[in-house]
Tab-separated table of C-alpha atoms in Angstrom:
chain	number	residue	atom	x	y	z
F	183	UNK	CA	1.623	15.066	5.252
F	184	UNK	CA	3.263	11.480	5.329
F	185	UNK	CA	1.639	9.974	8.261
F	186	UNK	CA	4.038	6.852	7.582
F	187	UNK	CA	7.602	7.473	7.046
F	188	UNK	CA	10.265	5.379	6.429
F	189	UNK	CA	13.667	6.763	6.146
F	190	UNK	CA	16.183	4.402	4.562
F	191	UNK	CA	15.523	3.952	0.982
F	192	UNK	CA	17.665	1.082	0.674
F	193	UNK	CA	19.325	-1.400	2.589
F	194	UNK	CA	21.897	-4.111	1.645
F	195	UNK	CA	22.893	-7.374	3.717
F	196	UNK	CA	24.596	-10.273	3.104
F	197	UNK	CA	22.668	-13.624	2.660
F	198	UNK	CA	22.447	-15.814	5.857
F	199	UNK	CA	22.757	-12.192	8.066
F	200	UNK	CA	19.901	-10.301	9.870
F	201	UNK	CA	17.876	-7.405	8.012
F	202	UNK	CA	16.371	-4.511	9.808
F	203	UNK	CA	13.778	-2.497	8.560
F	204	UNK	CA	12.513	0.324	10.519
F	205	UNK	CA	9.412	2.415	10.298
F	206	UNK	CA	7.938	5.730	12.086
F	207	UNK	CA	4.903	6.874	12.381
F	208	UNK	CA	3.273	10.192	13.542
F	209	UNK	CA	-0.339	9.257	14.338
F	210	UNK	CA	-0.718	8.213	18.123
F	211	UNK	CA	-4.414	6.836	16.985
F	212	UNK	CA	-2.788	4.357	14.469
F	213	UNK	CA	-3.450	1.082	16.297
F	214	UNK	CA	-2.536	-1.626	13.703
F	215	UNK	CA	0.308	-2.290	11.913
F	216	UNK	CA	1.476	-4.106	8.655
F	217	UNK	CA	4.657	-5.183	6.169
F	218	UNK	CA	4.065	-5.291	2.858
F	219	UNK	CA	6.941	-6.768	0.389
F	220	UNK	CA	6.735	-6.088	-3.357
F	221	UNK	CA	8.565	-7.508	-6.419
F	222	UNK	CA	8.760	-5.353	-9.391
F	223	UNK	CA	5.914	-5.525	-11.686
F	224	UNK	CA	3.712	-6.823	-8.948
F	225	UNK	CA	1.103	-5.692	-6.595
F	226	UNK	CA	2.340	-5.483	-2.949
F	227	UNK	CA	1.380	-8.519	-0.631
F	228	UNK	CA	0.737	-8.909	2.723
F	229	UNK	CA	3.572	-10.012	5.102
F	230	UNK	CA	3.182	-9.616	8.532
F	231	UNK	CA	0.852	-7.544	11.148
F	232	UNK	CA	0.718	-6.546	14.859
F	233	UNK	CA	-2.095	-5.065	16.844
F	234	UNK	CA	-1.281	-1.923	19.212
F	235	UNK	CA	-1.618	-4.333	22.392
F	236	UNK	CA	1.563	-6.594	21.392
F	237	UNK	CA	4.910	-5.816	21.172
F	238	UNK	CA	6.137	-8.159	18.990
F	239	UNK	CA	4.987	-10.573	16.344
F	240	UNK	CA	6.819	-13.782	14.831
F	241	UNK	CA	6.223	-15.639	11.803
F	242	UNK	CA	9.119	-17.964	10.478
F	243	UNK	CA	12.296	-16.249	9.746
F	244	UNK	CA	10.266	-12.416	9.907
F	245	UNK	CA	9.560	-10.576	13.250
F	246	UNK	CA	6.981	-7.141	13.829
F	247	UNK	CA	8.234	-5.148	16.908
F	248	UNK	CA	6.536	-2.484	17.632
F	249	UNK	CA	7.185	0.569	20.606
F	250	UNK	CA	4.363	2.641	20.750
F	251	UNK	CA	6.469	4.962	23.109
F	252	UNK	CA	8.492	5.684	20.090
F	253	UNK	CA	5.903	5.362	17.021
F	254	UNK	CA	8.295	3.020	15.967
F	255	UNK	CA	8.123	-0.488	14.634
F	256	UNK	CA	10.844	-2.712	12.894
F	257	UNK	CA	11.027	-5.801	10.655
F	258	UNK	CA	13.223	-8.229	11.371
F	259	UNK	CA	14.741	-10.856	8.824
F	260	UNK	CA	17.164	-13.198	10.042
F	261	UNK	CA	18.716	-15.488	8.504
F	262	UNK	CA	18.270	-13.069	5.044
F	263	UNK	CA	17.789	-14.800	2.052
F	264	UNK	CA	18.422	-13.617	-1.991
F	265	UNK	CA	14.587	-13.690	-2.502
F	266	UNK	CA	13.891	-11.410	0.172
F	267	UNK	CA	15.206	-8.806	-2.072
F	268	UNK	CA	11.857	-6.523	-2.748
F	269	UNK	CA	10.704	-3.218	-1.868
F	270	UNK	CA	9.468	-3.735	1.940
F	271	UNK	CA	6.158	-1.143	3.188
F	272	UNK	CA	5.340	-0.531	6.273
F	273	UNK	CA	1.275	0.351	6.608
F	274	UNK	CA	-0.628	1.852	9.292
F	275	UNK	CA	-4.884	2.174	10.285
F	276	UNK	CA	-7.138	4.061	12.767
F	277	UNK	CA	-9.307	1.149	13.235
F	278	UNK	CA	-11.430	3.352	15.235
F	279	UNK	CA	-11.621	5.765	12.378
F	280	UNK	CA	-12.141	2.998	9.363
F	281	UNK	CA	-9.976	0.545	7.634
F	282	UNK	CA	-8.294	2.365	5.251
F	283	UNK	CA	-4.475	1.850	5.485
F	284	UNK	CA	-1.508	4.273	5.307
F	285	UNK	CA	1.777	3.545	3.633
F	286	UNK	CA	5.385	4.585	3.994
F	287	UNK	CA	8.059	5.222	0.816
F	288	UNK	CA	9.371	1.824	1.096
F	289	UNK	CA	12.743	0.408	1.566
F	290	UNK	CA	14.263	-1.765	-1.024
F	291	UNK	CA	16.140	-4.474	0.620
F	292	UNK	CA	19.533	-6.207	-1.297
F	293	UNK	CA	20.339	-9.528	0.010
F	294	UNK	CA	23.597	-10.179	-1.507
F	295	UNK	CA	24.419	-14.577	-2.091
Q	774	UNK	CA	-9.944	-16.621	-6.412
Q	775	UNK	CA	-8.625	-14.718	-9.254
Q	776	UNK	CA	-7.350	-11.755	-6.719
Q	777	UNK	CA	-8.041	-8.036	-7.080
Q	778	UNK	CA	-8.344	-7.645	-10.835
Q	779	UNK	CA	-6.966	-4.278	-12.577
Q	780	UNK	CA	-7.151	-2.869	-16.301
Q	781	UNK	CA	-5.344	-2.106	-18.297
Q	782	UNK	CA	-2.029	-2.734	-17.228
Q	783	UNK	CA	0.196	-0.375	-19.089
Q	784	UNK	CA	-1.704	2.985	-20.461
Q	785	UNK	CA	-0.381	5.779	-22.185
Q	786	UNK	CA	-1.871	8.557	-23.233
Q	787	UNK	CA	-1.438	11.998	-24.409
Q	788	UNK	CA	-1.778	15.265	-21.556
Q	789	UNK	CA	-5.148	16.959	-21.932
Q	790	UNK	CA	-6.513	13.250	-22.592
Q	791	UNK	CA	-9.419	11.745	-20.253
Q	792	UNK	CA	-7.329	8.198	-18.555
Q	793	UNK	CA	-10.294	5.416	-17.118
Q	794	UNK	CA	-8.266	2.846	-15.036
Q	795	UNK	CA	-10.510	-0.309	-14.139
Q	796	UNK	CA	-10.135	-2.788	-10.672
Q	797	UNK	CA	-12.563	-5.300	-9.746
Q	798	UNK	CA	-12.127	-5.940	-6.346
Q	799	UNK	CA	-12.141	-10.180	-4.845
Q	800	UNK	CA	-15.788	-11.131	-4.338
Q	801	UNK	CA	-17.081	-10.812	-0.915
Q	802	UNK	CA	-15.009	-7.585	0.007
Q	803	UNK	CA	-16.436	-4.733	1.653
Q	804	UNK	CA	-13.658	-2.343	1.459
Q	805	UNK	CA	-12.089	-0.775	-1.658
Q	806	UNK	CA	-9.203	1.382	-1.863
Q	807	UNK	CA	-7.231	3.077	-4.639
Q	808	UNK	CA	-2.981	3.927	-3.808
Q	809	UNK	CA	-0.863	5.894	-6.055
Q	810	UNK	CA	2.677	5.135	-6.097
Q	811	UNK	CA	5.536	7.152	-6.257
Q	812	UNK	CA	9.373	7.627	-5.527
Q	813	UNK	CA	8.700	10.535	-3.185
Q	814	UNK	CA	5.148	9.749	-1.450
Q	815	UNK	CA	5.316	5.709	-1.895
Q	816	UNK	CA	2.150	3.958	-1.573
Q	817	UNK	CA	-0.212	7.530	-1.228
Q	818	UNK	CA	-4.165	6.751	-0.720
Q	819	UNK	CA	-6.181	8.739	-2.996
Q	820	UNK	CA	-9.622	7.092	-1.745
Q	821	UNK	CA	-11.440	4.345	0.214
Q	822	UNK	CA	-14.565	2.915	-0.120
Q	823	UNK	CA	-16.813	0.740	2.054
Q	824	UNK	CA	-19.876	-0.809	0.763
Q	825	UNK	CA	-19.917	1.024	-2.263
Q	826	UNK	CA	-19.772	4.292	-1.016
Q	827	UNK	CA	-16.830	6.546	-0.499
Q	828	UNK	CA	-15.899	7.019	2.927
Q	829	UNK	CA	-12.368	9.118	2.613
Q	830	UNK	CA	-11.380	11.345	-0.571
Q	831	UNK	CA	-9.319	13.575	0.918
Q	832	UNK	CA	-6.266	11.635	-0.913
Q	833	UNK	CA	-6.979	12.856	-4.405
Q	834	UNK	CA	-5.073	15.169	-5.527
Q	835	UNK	CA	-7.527	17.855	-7.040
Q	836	UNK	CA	-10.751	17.719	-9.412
Q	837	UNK	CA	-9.287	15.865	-11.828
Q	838	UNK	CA	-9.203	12.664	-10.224
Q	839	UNK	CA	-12.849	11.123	-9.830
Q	840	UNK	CA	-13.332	7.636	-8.536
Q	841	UNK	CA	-16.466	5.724	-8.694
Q	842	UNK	CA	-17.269	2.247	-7.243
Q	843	UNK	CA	-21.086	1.512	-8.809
Q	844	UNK	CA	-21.584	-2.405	-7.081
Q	845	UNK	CA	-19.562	-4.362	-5.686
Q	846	UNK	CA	-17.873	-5.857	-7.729
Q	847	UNK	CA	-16.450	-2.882	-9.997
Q	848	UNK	CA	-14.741	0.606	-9.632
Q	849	UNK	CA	-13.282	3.090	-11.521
Q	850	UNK	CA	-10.744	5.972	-11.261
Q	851	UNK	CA	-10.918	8.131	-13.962
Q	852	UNK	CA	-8.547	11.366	-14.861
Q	853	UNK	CA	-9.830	14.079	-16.947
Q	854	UNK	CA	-7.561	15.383	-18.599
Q	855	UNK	CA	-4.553	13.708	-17.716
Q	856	UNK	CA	-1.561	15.545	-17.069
Q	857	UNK	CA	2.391	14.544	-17.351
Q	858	UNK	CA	2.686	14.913	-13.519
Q	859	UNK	CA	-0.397	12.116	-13.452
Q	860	UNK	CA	2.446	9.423	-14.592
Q	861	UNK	CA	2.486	6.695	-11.744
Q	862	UNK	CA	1.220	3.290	-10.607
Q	863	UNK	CA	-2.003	3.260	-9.999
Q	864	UNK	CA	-3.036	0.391	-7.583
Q	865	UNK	CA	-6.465	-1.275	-6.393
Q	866	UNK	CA	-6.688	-3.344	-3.377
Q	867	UNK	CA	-9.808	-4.899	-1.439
Q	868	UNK	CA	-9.896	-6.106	2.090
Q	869	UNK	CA	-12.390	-8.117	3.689
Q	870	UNK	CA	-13.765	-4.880	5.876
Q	871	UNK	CA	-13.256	-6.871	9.416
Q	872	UNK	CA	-10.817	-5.760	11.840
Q	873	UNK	CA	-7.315	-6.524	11.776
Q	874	UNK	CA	-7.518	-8.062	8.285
Q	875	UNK	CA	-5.027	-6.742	5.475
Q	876	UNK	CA	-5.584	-5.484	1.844
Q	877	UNK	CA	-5.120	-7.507	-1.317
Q	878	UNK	CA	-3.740	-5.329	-3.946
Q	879	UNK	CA	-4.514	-5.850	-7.748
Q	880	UNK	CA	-1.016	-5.857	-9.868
Q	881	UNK	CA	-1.417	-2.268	-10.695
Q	882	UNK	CA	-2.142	0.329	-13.624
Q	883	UNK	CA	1.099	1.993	-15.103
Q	884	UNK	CA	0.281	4.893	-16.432
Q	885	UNK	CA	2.040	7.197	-18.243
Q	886	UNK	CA	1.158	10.778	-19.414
Q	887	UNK	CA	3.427	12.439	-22.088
């Protein structure tokens, strides 16, 4: 059962606009939170994370908000840029339970020049 | 660093064939894990290790699928025999084993069964 779930397959925005990636989860123990983004051909890497006792998390242009109320976290991208276009995954973990990390089915995000 | 290191790249093989993909985690990592990915389930654990031993399995799929991690610096995931359903990417990460750290994935294993 997908723990992890991520709903929009795809997403297309014009460059310089916001992008908005959303994310739900079903585990009330998952306590720690992460983005991947991943080219094709290429491993996923590590964007951004947010612990269960923030709400939000900035780095540069990308923003983690998370509402535990909800199971729901989002990725903000603002302004979007052409080489944000990748396949974006949201990742959950138990750290009470061990660090292993569970993944959504990705979103693959368009930013169109 | 080189990064989490996986081989081969691109298999393919034939269905009833044993499949041996190959990672070698970044040194210094306690934690090993092995995703599958797909359209439908996306980045789908099959099985985590810490310290060498497996700590959750309950990700792979059926009897098939055994996974072995014999030191530190080496594991395996081997399919015997392969079937066309098996065809995926196959991908290794490591992470550091301390809290709120993230996972370094390897560049992945595609593998196709026909």
């Amino acid at each position: 059962d997908q723990q992890v779930k991520q709903n929009s397959p795809s997403l297309s925005v014009q460059e310089g606009r916001i992008s908005i990636l959303n994310c739900d989860y079903t585990n009330s123990m998952f306590d720690y939170f992460l983005w991947y983004k991943k080219y094709p051909a290429e491993g996923p890497t590590f964007l951004i994370s947010i612990s269960s006792i923030k709400d939000k998390n900035e780095d540069g242009r990308f923003t983690v908000f998370l509402n535990k109320s909800a199971k729901h976290l989002s990725l903000h991208i603002v302004p979007s840029q052409p080489g944000d276009s990748a396949v974006y995954f949201c990742a959950a973990s138990d750290r009470g339970t061990g660090n292993q990390f569970y993944f959504g089915t990705g979103t693959s995000l368009t930013v169109i020049p | 660093d080189a990064g989490v290191i996986q081989s081969p790249r691109h298999e393919v093989t034939e269905m009833g064939q044993e499949v041996t993909l190959r990672c070698k985690p970044i040194s210094g990592h306690n934690s090993l894990f092995w995703y599958r990915q797909t359209m439908m389930r996306g980045l789908e654990l099959l099985i985590y290790f810490n310290n060498n031993v497996p700590i959750d399995d309950s990700g792979m799929p059926e009897d098939r699928f055994s996974a072995k991690m014999p030191n530190a610096s080496f594991s395996t995931l081997k399919i015997q025999p392969s079937e066309p359903r098996d065809s995926a990417v196959y991908f290794c990460a490591s992470s550091p084993g301390h809290l709120n750290t993230e996972a370094f994935f390897g560049q992945g294993t595609r593998l196709t069964v026909v």
